mmCIF file with all atom_site columns, C-alpha atoms and ligand atoms in Angstrom:
data_model
loop_
_atom_site.group_PDB
_atom_site.id
_atom_site.type_symbol
_atom_site.label_atom_id
_atom_site.label_alt_id
_atom_site.label_comp_id
_atom_site.label_asym_id
_atom_site.label_entity_id
_atom_site.label_seq_id
_atom_site.pdbx_PDB_ins_code
_atom_site.Cartn_x
_atom_site.Cartn_y
_atom_site.Cartn_z
_atom_site.occupancy
_atom_site.B_iso_or_equiv
_atom_site.pdbx_formal_charge
_atom_site.auth_seq_id
_atom_site.auth_comp_id
_atom_site.auth_asym_id
_atom_site.auth_atom_id
_atom_site.pdbx_PDB_model_num
ATOM   1   C  CA  . MET A 1 1   ? 99.499  83.764  98.358  1.00 0.00 ? 79  MET A CA  1
ATOM   2   C  CA  . ILE A 1 2   ? 97.171  81.576  100.379 1.00 0.00 ? 80  ILE A CA  1
ATOM   3   C  CA  . ILE A 1 3   ? 96.922  81.606  104.148 1.00 0.00 ? 81  ILE A CA  1
ATOM   4   C  CA  . ASP A 1 4   ? 95.950  78.193  105.412 1.00 0.00 ? 82  ASP A CA  1
ATOM   5   C  CA  . LEU A 1 5   ? 94.012  78.901  108.608 1.00 0.00 ? 83  LEU A CA  1
ATOM   6   C  CA  . LYS A 1 6   ? 93.441  75.244  109.329 1.00 0.00 ? 84  LYS A CA  1
ATOM   7   C  CA  . ALA A 1 7   ? 97.162  74.543  109.376 1.00 0.00 ? 85  ALA A CA  1
ATOM   8   C  CA  . LEU A 1 8   ? 97.745  77.535  111.665 1.00 0.00 ? 86  LEU A CA  1
ATOM   9   C  CA  . ARG A 1 9   ? 95.007  76.406  114.050 1.00 0.00 ? 87  ARG A CA  1
ATOM   10  C  CA  . GLN A 1 10  ? 96.379  72.876  114.111 1.00 0.00 ? 88  GLN A CA  1
ATOM   11  C  CA  . LYS A 1 11  ? 99.747  74.244  115.176 1.00 0.00 ? 89  LYS A CA  1
ATOM   12  C  CA  . GLY A 1 12  ? 98.056  76.436  117.778 1.00 0.00 ? 90  GLY A CA  1
ATOM   13  C  CA  . ILE A 1 13  ? 99.273  79.579  116.039 1.00 0.00 ? 91  ILE A CA  1
ATOM   14  C  CA  . LYS A 1 14  ? 97.091  82.637  116.754 1.00 0.00 ? 92  LYS A CA  1
ATOM   15  C  CA  . SER A 1 15  ? 99.143  85.192  114.949 1.00 0.00 ? 93  SER A CA  1
ATOM   16  C  CA  . GLN A 1 16  ? 101.524 84.784  112.060 1.00 0.00 ? 94  GLN A CA  1
ATOM   17  C  CA  . GLN A 1 17  ? 103.594 87.232  110.071 1.00 0.00 ? 95  GLN A CA  1
ATOM   18  C  CA  . PHE A 1 18  ? 103.878 86.899  106.329 1.00 0.00 ? 96  PHE A CA  1
ATOM   19  C  CA  . GLU A 1 19  ? 105.607 88.551  103.432 1.00 0.00 ? 97  GLU A CA  1
ATOM   20  C  CA  . PHE A 1 20  ? 105.318 87.956  99.713  1.00 0.00 ? 98  PHE A CA  1
ATOM   21  C  CA  . SER A 1 21  ? 105.665 89.688  96.405  1.00 0.00 ? 99  SER A CA  1
ATOM   22  C  CA  . TYR A 1 22  ? 104.080 89.173  93.015  1.00 0.00 ? 100 TYR A CA  1
ATOM   23  C  CA  . LEU A 1 23  ? 103.605 90.909  89.713  1.00 0.00 ? 101 LEU A CA  1
ATOM   24  C  CA  . PRO A 1 24  ? 99.922  91.738  89.185  1.00 0.00 ? 102 PRO A CA  1
ATOM   25  C  CA  . ASP A 1 25  ? 98.182  91.867  85.859  1.00 0.00 ? 103 ASP A CA  1
ATOM   26  C  CA  . GLY A 1 26  ? 98.853  95.243  84.235  1.00 0.00 ? 104 GLY A CA  1
ATOM   27  C  CA  . GLU A 1 27  ? 95.127  95.515  83.505  1.00 0.00 ? 105 GLU A CA  1
ATOM   28  C  CA  . LEU A 1 28  ? 94.666  96.595  87.103  1.00 0.00 ? 106 LEU A CA  1
ATOM   29  C  CA  . LEU A 1 29  ? 96.147  99.926  86.141  1.00 0.00 ? 107 LEU A CA  1
ATOM   30  C  CA  . SER A 1 30  ? 93.615  102.462 84.984  1.00 0.00 ? 108 SER A CA  1
ATOM   31  C  CA  . LEU A 1 31  ? 96.219  105.029 83.933  1.00 0.00 ? 109 LEU A CA  1
ATOM   32  C  CA  . PRO A 1 32  ? 97.056  105.007 80.231  1.00 0.00 ? 110 PRO A CA  1
ATOM   33  C  CA  . ASP A 1 33  ? 100.451 103.468 79.353  1.00 0.00 ? 111 ASP A CA  1
ATOM   34  C  CA  . ALA A 1 34  ? 101.038 102.482 82.971  1.00 0.00 ? 112 ALA A CA  1
ATOM   35  C  CA  . LYS A 1 35  ? 102.729 99.329  84.130  1.00 0.00 ? 113 LYS A CA  1
ATOM   36  C  CA  . PHE A 1 36  ? 103.987 98.027  87.418  1.00 0.00 ? 114 PHE A CA  1
ATOM   37  C  CA  . HIS A 1 37  ? 107.561 99.142  88.054  1.00 0.00 ? 115 HIS A CA  1
ATOM   38  C  CA  . ASP A 1 38  ? 108.406 95.970  89.907  1.00 0.00 ? 116 ASP A CA  1
ATOM   39  C  CA  . ASP A 1 39  ? 106.771 93.249  91.994  1.00 0.00 ? 117 ASP A CA  1
ATOM   40  C  CA  . VAL A 1 40  ? 104.168 94.411  94.457  1.00 0.00 ? 118 VAL A CA  1
ATOM   41  C  CA  . LYS A 1 41  ? 105.333 93.733  98.020  1.00 0.00 ? 119 LYS A CA  1
ATOM   42  C  CA  . VAL A 1 42  ? 102.946 92.743  100.752 1.00 0.00 ? 120 VAL A CA  1
ATOM   43  C  CA  . GLU A 1 43  ? 103.855 92.288  104.390 1.00 0.00 ? 121 GLU A CA  1
ATOM   44  C  CA  . GLY A 1 44  ? 101.597 91.844  107.325 1.00 0.00 ? 122 GLY A CA  1
ATOM   45  C  CA  . VAL A 1 45  ? 100.221 89.685  110.034 1.00 0.00 ? 123 VAL A CA  1
ATOM   46  C  CA  . VAL A 1 46  ? 97.238  87.365  110.210 1.00 0.00 ? 124 VAL A CA  1
ATOM   47  C  CA  . GLU A 1 47  ? 95.341  86.867  113.449 1.00 0.00 ? 125 GLU A CA  1
ATOM   48  C  CA  . VAL A 1 48  ? 93.348  83.664  113.609 1.00 0.00 ? 126 VAL A CA  1
ATOM   49  C  CA  . TYR A 1 49  ? 90.057  83.261  115.495 1.00 0.00 ? 127 TYR A CA  1
ATOM   50  C  CA  . ASP A 1 50  ? 87.391  80.551  115.392 1.00 0.00 ? 128 ASP A CA  1
ATOM   51  C  CA  . ASP A 1 51  ? 85.367  81.700  112.407 1.00 0.00 ? 129 ASP A CA  1
ATOM   52  C  CA  . GLU A 1 52  ? 87.218  84.902  111.618 1.00 0.00 ? 130 GLU A CA  1
ATOM   53  C  CA  . ALA A 1 53  ? 90.637  86.147  110.744 1.00 0.00 ? 131 ALA A CA  1
ATOM   54  C  CA  . TYR A 1 54  ? 92.134  89.623  110.629 1.00 0.00 ? 132 TYR A CA  1
ATOM   55  C  CA  . VAL A 1 55  ? 94.784  90.458  108.119 1.00 0.00 ? 133 VAL A CA  1
ATOM   56  C  CA  . SER A 1 56  ? 96.621  93.750  108.429 1.00 0.00 ? 134 SER A CA  1
ATOM   57  C  CA  . GLY A 1 57  ? 99.770  95.122  106.918 1.00 0.00 ? 135 GLY A CA  1
ATOM   58  C  CA  . LYS A 1 58  ? 101.275 97.178  104.187 1.00 0.00 ? 136 LYS A CA  1
ATOM   59  C  CA  . ILE A 1 59  ? 101.320 96.989  100.396 1.00 0.00 ? 137 ILE A CA  1
ATOM   60  C  CA  . THR A 1 60  ? 104.100 98.755  98.484  1.00 0.00 ? 138 THR A CA  1
ATOM   61  C  CA  . TYR A 1 61  ? 104.030 99.187  94.745  1.00 0.00 ? 139 TYR A CA  1
ATOM   62  C  CA  . GLY A 1 62  ? 105.467 101.369 92.043  1.00 0.00 ? 140 GLY A CA  1
ATOM   63  C  CA  . ILE A 1 63  ? 104.171 102.276 88.637  1.00 0.00 ? 141 ILE A CA  1
ATOM   64  C  CA  . ASP A 1 64  ? 105.807 103.503 85.466  1.00 0.00 ? 142 ASP A CA  1
ATOM   65  C  CA  . ALA A 1 65  ? 103.478 105.818 83.602  1.00 0.00 ? 143 ALA A CA  1
ATOM   66  C  CA  . SER A 1 66  ? 103.408 108.938 81.510  1.00 0.00 ? 144 SER A CA  1
ATOM   67  C  CA  . CYS A 1 67  ? 103.057 112.265 83.269  1.00 0.00 ? 145 CYS A CA  1
ATOM   68  C  CA  . SER A 1 68  ? 99.405  113.234 82.919  1.00 0.00 ? 146 SER A CA  1
ATOM   69  C  CA  . ARG A 1 69  ? 100.382 116.777 81.906  1.00 0.00 ? 147 ARG A CA  1
ATOM   70  C  CA  . CYS A 1 70  ? 103.567 116.564 79.800  1.00 0.00 ? 148 CYS A CA  1
ATOM   71  C  CA  . LEU A 1 71  ? 103.729 112.807 78.999  1.00 0.00 ? 149 LEU A CA  1
ATOM   72  C  CA  . ALA A 1 72  ? 107.290 112.447 80.321  1.00 0.00 ? 150 ALA A CA  1
ATOM   73  C  CA  . PRO A 1 73  ? 108.077 108.962 81.693  1.00 0.00 ? 151 PRO A CA  1
ATOM   74  C  CA  . THR A 1 74  ? 107.336 109.019 85.395  1.00 0.00 ? 152 THR A CA  1
ATOM   75  C  CA  . THR A 1 75  ? 107.823 106.473 88.155  1.00 0.00 ? 153 THR A CA  1
ATOM   76  C  CA  . LYS A 1 76  ? 105.836 106.759 91.364  1.00 0.00 ? 154 LYS A CA  1
ATOM   77  C  CA  . PHE A 1 77  ? 105.785 104.619 94.480  1.00 0.00 ? 155 PHE A CA  1
ATOM   78  C  CA  . PHE A 1 78  ? 102.818 104.099 96.739  1.00 0.00 ? 156 PHE A CA  1
ATOM   79  C  CA  . GLU A 1 79  ? 102.115 102.533 100.084 1.00 0.00 ? 157 GLU A CA  1
ATOM   80  C  CA  . ILE A 1 80  ? 98.772  101.239 101.307 1.00 0.00 ? 158 ILE A CA  1
ATOM   81  C  CA  . GLU A 1 81  ? 98.103  100.344 104.913 1.00 0.00 ? 159 GLU A CA  1
ATOM   82  C  CA  . PHE A 1 82  ? 95.328  97.808  105.202 1.00 0.00 ? 160 PHE A CA  1
ATOM   83  C  CA  . ASP A 1 83  ? 93.333  96.049  107.851 1.00 0.00 ? 161 ASP A CA  1
ATOM   84  C  CA  . GLU A 1 84  ? 90.767  93.519  106.638 1.00 0.00 ? 162 GLU A CA  1
ATOM   85  C  CA  . LYS A 1 85  ? 88.439  91.177  108.413 1.00 0.00 ? 163 LYS A CA  1
ATOM   86  C  CA  . PHE A 1 86  ? 87.697  87.825  106.801 1.00 0.00 ? 164 PHE A CA  1
ATOM   87  C  CA  . VAL A 1 87  ? 84.778  85.673  107.904 1.00 0.00 ? 165 VAL A CA  1
ATOM   88  C  CA  . SER A 1 88  ? 84.345  81.965  107.313 1.00 0.00 ? 166 SER A CA  1
ATOM   89  C  CA  . GLU A 1 89  ? 81.696  80.953  104.809 1.00 0.00 ? 167 GLU A CA  1
ATOM   90  C  CA  . ARG A 1 90  ? 80.253  78.860  107.651 1.00 0.00 ? 168 ARG A CA  1
ATOM   91  C  CA  . ALA A 1 91  ? 79.875  81.745  110.092 1.00 0.00 ? 169 ALA A CA  1
ATOM   92  C  CA  . SER A 1 92  ? 76.374  83.031  110.772 1.00 0.00 ? 170 SER A CA  1
ATOM   93  C  CA  . SER A 1 93  ? 77.687  86.588  110.621 1.00 0.00 ? 171 SER A CA  1
ATOM   94  C  CA  . ALA A 1 94  ? 78.929  86.105  107.057 1.00 0.00 ? 172 ALA A CA  1
ATOM   95  C  CA  . ASP A 1 95  ? 77.122  88.424  104.661 1.00 0.00 ? 173 ASP A CA  1
ATOM   96  C  CA  . GLU A 1 96  ? 77.824  90.082  101.360 1.00 0.00 ? 174 GLU A CA  1
ATOM   97  C  CA  . ASP A 1 97  ? 79.542  93.056  102.917 1.00 0.00 ? 175 ASP A CA  1
ATOM   98  C  CA  . CYS A 1 98  ? 82.370  91.125  104.443 1.00 0.00 ? 176 CYS A CA  1
ATOM   99  C  CA  . LEU A 1 99  ? 85.242  89.275  102.921 1.00 0.00 ? 177 LEU A CA  1
ATOM   100 C  CA  . ILE A 1 100 ? 84.524  85.582  102.993 1.00 0.00 ? 178 ILE A CA  1
ATOM   101 C  CA  . TYR A 1 101 ? 87.068  82.808  103.127 1.00 0.00 ? 179 TYR A CA  1
ATOM   102 C  CA  . LYS A 1 102 ? 86.281  79.292  102.039 1.00 0.00 ? 180 LYS A CA  1
ATOM   103 C  CA  . LYS A 1 103 ? 87.609  75.946  103.161 1.00 0.00 ? 181 LYS A CA  1
ATOM   104 C  CA  . ASP A 1 104 ? 89.690  77.655  105.881 1.00 0.00 ? 182 ASP A CA  1
ATOM   105 C  CA  . LYS A 1 105 ? 91.943  79.312  103.341 1.00 0.00 ? 183 LYS A CA  1
ATOM   106 C  CA  . ILE A 1 106 ? 92.388  82.999  102.677 1.00 0.00 ? 184 ILE A CA  1
ATOM   107 C  CA  . GLU A 1 107 ? 93.347  83.848  99.134  1.00 0.00 ? 185 GLU A CA  1
ATOM   108 C  CA  . LEU A 1 108 ? 95.001  87.248  99.594  1.00 0.00 ? 186 LEU A CA  1
ATOM   109 C  CA  . ILE A 1 109 ? 95.921  88.340  96.090  1.00 0.00 ? 187 ILE A CA  1
ATOM   110 C  CA  . PRO A 1 110 ? 92.382  89.277  94.920  1.00 0.00 ? 188 PRO A CA  1
ATOM   111 C  CA  . THR A 1 111 ? 92.021  91.476  98.004  1.00 0.00 ? 189 THR A CA  1
ATOM   112 C  CA  . VAL A 1 112 ? 95.404  93.092  97.437  1.00 0.00 ? 190 VAL A CA  1
ATOM   113 C  CA  . ASN A 1 113 ? 94.504  93.696  93.776  1.00 0.00 ? 191 ASN A CA  1
ATOM   114 C  CA  . GLU A 1 114 ? 91.266  95.325  94.885  1.00 0.00 ? 192 GLU A CA  1
ATOM   115 C  CA  . LEU A 1 115 ? 93.092  97.575  97.345  1.00 0.00 ? 193 LEU A CA  1
ATOM   116 C  CA  . ILE A 1 116 ? 95.559  98.653  94.677  1.00 0.00 ? 194 ILE A CA  1
ATOM   117 C  CA  . MET A 1 117 ? 92.765  99.473  92.219  1.00 0.00 ? 195 MET A CA  1
ATOM   118 C  CA  . THR A 1 118 ? 91.008  101.578 94.837  1.00 0.00 ? 196 THR A CA  1
ATOM   119 C  CA  . ASP A 1 119 ? 94.203  103.345 95.838  1.00 0.00 ? 197 ASP A CA  1
ATOM   120 C  CA  . MET A 1 120 ? 95.453  104.090 92.353  1.00 0.00 ? 198 MET A CA  1
ATOM   121 C  CA  . PRO A 1 121 ? 95.552  107.800 91.504  1.00 0.00 ? 199 PRO A CA  1
ATOM   122 C  CA  . TYR A 1 122 ? 93.750  109.038 88.396  1.00 0.00 ? 200 TYR A CA  1
ATOM   123 C  CA  . ALA A 1 123 ? 96.764  111.029 87.335  1.00 0.00 ? 201 ALA A CA  1
ATOM   124 C  CA  . VAL A 1 124 ? 100.505 111.114 87.981  1.00 0.00 ? 202 VAL A CA  1
ATOM   125 C  CA  . TYR A 1 125 ? 102.791 114.069 87.492  1.00 0.00 ? 203 TYR A CA  1
ATOM   126 C  CA  . CYS A 1 126 ? 106.525 114.058 86.763  1.00 0.00 ? 204 CYS A CA  1
ATOM   127 C  CA  . LYS A 1 127 ? 106.765 116.813 89.373  1.00 0.00 ? 205 LYS A CA  1
ATOM   128 C  CA  . ASP A 1 128 ? 104.194 118.730 91.372  1.00 0.00 ? 206 ASP A CA  1
ATOM   129 C  CA  . ASP A 1 129 ? 104.565 121.904 89.364  1.00 0.00 ? 207 ASP A CA  1
ATOM   130 C  CA  . CYS A 1 130 ? 104.766 120.272 85.932  1.00 0.00 ? 208 CYS A CA  1
ATOM   131 C  CA  . ARG A 1 131 ? 103.741 122.909 83.398  1.00 0.00 ? 209 ARG A CA  1
ATOM   132 C  CA  . GLY A 1 132 ? 102.484 120.434 80.834  1.00 0.00 ? 210 GLY A CA  1
ATOM   133 C  CA  . LEU A 1 133 ? 102.355 120.839 77.087  1.00 0.00 ? 211 LEU A CA  1
ATOM   134 C  CA  . CYS A 1 134 ? 101.274 123.955 75.241  1.00 0.00 ? 212 CYS A CA  1
ATOM   135 C  CA  . PRO A 1 135 ? 97.737  123.247 74.031  1.00 0.00 ? 213 PRO A CA  1
ATOM   136 C  CA  . ASN A 1 136 ? 98.535  125.203 70.891  1.00 0.00 ? 214 ASN A CA  1
ATOM   137 C  CA  . CYS A 1 137 ? 101.947 124.009 69.644  1.00 0.00 ? 215 CYS A CA  1
ATOM   138 C  CA  . GLY A 1 138 ? 102.521 120.978 71.881  1.00 0.00 ? 216 GLY A CA  1
ATOM   139 C  CA  . LYS A 1 139 ? 105.894 122.148 73.225  1.00 0.00 ? 217 LYS A CA  1
ATOM   140 C  CA  . ASN A 1 140 ? 106.840 120.854 76.669  1.00 0.00 ? 218 ASN A CA  1
ATOM   141 C  CA  . LEU A 1 141 ? 106.579 124.011 78.754  1.00 0.00 ? 219 LEU A CA  1
ATOM   142 C  CA  . ASN A 1 142 ? 108.959 122.595 81.375  1.00 0.00 ? 220 ASN A CA  1
ATOM   143 C  CA  . ASP A 1 143 ? 111.670 123.280 78.792  1.00 0.00 ? 221 ASP A CA  1
ATOM   144 C  CA  . GLY A 1 144 ? 110.720 126.935 78.551  1.00 0.00 ? 222 GLY A CA  1
ATOM   145 C  CA  . ALA A 1 145 ? 108.000 129.102 77.089  1.00 0.00 ? 223 ALA A CA  1
ATOM   146 C  CA  . CYS A 1 146 ? 106.985 128.423 73.508  1.00 0.00 ? 224 CYS A CA  1
ATOM   147 C  CA  . GLY A 1 147 ? 106.014 131.956 72.537  1.00 0.00 ? 225 GLY A CA  1
ATOM   148 C  CA  . CYS A 1 148 ? 102.404 131.137 71.709  1.00 0.00 ? 226 CYS A CA  1
ATOM   149 C  CA  . GLU A 1 149 ? 99.841  133.677 72.710  1.00 0.00 ? 227 GLU A CA  1
ATOM   150 C  CA  . ILE A 1 150 ? 97.576  131.749 75.013  1.00 0.00 ? 228 ILE A CA  1
ATOM   151 C  CA  . LEU A 1 151 ? 94.255  133.501 75.365  1.00 0.00 ? 229 LEU A CA  1
HETATM 152 ZN ZN1 . ZN  B 2 .   ? 105.113 116.394 83.533  1.00 0.00 ? 145 ZN  B ZN1 1
HETATM 153 ZN ZN1 . ZN  B 2 .   ? 102.899 126.917 72.162  1.00 0.00 ? 146 ZN  B ZN1 1
#
């Protein structure tokens, strides 16, 4: 997904809505055995200024993973609100801390990938009160007690 700022400026457009979806590389996911449930959806609006652009909106994604306690298959959905400022490579205010766009084009997917990686939880649970597996016999304690004496 590339936003062509030059084309928008030429049409005199200051603000433009957009929407796209894509399937990111599963390597983004730090959770073991996790994969994206479906395409990631991104919707938002870009505001165009002389040497800057603001992109804000919402990312929605789902992951299929194993419950971090009992290993049951678990699907979770997440939503990220974002608001990013992009500065032209030509702008004097451009420095390493800001997002830079080159040749008047904003390439959004790397930024979205970054936001997803930052947002990703370290663990997912099949339910909030998942009891996990018995550390002794390995029985799924959601199915009932195993009878082990846990010290
Ligand atoms: Zn669980
Ligand atoms: Zn047990």
